[in-house]
Short mmCIF file of C-alpha atoms in Angstrom, two decimals:
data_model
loop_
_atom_site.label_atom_id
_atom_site.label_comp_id
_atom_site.label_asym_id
_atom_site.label_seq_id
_atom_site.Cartn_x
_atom_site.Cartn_y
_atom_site.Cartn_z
CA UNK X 1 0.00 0.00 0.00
CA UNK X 2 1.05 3.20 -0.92
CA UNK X 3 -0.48 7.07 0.04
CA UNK X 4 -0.56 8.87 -3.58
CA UNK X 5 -1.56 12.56 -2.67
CA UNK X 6 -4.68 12.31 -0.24
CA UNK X 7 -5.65 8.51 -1.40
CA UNK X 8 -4.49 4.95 -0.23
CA UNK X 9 -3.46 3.10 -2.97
CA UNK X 10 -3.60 -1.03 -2.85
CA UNK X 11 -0.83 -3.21 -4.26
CA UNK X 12 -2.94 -3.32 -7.66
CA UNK X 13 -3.04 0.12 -8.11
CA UNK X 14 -6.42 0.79 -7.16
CA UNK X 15 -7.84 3.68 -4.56
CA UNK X 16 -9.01 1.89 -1.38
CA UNK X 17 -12.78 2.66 -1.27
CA UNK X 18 -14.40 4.93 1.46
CA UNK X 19 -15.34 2.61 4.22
CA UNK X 20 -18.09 2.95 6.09
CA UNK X 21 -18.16 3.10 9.87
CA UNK X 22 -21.58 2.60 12.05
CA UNK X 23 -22.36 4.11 15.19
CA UNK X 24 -25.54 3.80 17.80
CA UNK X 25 -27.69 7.13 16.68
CA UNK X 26 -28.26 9.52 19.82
CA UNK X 27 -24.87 7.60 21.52
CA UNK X 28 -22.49 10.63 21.79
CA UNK X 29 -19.34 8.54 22.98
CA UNK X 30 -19.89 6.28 19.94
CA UNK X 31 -19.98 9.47 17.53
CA UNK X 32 -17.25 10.80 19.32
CA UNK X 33 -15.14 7.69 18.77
CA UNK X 34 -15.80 7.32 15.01
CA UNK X 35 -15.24 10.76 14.67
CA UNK X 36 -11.82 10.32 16.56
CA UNK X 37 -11.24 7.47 14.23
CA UNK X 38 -12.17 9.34 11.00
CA UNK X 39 -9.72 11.93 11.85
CA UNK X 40 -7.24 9.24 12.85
CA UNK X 41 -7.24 7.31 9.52
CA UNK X 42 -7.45 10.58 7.33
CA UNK X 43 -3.86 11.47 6.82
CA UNK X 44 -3.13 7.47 5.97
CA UNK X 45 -5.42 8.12 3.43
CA UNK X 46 -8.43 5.99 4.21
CA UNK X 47 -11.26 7.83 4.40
CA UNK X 48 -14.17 7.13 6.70
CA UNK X 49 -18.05 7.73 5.83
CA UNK X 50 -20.04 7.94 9.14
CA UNK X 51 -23.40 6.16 9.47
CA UNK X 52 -26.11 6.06 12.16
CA UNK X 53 -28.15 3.45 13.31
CA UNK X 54 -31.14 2.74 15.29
CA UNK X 55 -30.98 -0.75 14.86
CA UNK X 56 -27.55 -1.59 16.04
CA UNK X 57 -28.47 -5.37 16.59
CA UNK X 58 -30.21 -5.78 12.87
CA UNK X 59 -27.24 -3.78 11.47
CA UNK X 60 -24.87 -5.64 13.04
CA UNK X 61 -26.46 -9.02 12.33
CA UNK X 62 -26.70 -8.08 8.85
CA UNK X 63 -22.94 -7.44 8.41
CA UNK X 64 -24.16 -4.19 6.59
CA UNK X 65 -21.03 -2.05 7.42
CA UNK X 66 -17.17 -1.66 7.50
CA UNK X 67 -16.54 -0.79 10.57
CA UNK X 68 -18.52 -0.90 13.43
CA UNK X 69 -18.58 0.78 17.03
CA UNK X 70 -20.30 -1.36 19.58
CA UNK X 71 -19.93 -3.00 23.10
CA UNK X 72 -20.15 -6.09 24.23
CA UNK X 73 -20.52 -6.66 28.22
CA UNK X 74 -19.25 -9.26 30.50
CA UNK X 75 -21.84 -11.26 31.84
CA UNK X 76 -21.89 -12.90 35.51
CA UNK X 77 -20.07 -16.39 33.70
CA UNK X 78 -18.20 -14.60 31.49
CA UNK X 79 -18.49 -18.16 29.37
CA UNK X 80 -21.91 -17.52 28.62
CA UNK X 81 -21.90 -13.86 26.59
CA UNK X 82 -18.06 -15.32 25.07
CA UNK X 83 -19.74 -18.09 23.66
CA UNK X 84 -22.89 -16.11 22.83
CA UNK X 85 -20.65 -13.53 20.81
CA UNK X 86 -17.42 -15.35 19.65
CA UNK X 87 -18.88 -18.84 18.32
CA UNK X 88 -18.22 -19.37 14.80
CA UNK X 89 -22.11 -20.16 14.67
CA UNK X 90 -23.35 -16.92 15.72
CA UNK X 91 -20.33 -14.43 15.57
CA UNK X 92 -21.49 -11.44 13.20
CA UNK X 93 -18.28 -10.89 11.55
CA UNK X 94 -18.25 -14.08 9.82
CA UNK X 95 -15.39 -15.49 11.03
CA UNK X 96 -15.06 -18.93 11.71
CA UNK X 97 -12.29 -21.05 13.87
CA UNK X 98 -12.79 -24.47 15.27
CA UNK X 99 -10.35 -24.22 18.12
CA UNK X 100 -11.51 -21.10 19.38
CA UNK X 101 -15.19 -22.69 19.24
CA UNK X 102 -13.47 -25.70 20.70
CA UNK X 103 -12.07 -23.14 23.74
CA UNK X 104 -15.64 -21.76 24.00
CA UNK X 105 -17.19 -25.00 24.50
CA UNK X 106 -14.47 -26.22 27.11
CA UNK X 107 -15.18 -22.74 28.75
CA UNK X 108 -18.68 -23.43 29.06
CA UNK X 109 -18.34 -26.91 30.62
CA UNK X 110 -15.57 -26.44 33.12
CA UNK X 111 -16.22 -25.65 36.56
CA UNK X 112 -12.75 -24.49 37.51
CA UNK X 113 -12.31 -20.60 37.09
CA UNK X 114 -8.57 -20.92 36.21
CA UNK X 115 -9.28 -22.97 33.27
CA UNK X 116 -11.85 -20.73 32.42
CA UNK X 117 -10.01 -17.38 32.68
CA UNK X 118 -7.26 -19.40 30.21
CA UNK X 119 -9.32 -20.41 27.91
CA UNK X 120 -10.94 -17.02 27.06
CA UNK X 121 -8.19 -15.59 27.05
CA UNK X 122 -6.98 -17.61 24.30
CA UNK X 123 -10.24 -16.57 22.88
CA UNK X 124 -9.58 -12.58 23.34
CA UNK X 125 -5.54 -13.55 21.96
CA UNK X 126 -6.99 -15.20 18.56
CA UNK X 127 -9.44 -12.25 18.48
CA UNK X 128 -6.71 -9.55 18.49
CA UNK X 129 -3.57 -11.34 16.63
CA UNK X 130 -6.82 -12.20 13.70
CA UNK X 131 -7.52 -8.70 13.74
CA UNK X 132 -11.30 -9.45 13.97
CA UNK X 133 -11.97 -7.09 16.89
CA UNK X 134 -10.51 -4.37 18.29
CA UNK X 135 -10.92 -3.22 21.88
CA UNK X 136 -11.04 0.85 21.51
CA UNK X 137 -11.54 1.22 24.92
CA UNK X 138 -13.07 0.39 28.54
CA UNK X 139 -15.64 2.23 30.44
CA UNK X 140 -14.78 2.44 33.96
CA UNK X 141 -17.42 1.89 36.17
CA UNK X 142 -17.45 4.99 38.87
CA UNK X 143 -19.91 5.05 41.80
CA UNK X 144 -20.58 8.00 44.63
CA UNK X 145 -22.64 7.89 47.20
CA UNK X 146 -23.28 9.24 50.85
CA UNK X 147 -21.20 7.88 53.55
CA UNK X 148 -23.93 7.03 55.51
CA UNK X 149 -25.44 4.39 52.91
CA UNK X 150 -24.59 0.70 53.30
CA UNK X 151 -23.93 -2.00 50.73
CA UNK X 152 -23.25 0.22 47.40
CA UNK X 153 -20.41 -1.63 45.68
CA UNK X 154 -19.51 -1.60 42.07
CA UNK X 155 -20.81 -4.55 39.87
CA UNK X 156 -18.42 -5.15 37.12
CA UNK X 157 -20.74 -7.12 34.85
CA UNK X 158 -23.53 -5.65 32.74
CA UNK X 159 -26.32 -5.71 34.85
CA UNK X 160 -23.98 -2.04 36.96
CA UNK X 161 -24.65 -1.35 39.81
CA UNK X 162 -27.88 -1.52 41.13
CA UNK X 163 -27.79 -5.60 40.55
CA UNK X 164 -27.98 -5.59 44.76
CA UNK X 165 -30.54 -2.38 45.34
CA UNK X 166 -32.55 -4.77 47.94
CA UNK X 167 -29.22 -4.76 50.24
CA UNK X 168 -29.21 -0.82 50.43
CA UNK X 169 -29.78 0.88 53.04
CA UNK X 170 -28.23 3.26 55.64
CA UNK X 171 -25.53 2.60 58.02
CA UNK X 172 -26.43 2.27 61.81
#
């Protein structure tokens, strides 16, 4: 690849298309980030076209766009949303490999949370070296409250922090 003027030009000669990168409509941080990336990938020459959705699910299901900004959270077993969103069977992108399914799967039926936590990270390593996501960022999860309020703790999965609300109360 080569960068003739303003354009990224492929090994055959050709102009890389405009690619077009899909965003959550009325989700600022996900306009933000496209925007960031737009800007980002400009100067190499690849030029971004941004899209909104208010279907993220159907879009992304459909494999109708480029790029894509979206989130996936970690569940209570974290086995259960890998599986869910990595299996070759049901993974959006397409992409298909046996041993990570095989990982998933041997994930899924272990009981011992070592083997688990080594196995999906495999998963997340094959992910990354293949290129087929790419972790932007994490949200941290921040939480204030009174000092006189008992049993407020951070959650880190995606049901936040009000998974406990029937513990709260006030201190004695």
């Amino acid at each position: 690849y080569k960068l003739e003027g303003e354009k990224l030009i492929d090994p055959k000669g050709t102009a890389v298309p405009p690619l077009r990168i899909v965003y959550t409509k009325n989700n600022q941080t996900r306009k933000d980030t496209s925007v960031l990336l737009q800007n980002t990938l400009k100067p190499l020459g690849v030029q971004l076209v941004l899209t909104e959705t208010d279907g993220l699910g159907k879009t992304i299901t459909s494999g109708d766009f480029d790029l894509v900004i979206y989130g996936t959270n970690i569940d209570t077993i974290p086995t259960t949303t890998a599986q869910a969103v990595f299996n070759s069977k049901k993974f959006h992108t397409g992409y298909k490999d046996p041993e990570m399914d095989a990982w998933l799967s041997e994930a899924l039926a272990t009981s011992d949370p070592k083997k688990v936590v080594e196995l999906i990270t495999k998963v997340d390593q094959r992910l990354s070296e293949k290129a087929i996501t790419l972790p932007l960022y994490q949200t941290p999860t921040i939480v204030a409250f009174r000092k006189d309020l008992a049993n407020i703790r951070i959650n880190p999965t995606r049901f936040g922090t009000t998974y406990n609300t029937e513990q709260w109360g006030f201190r004695a």
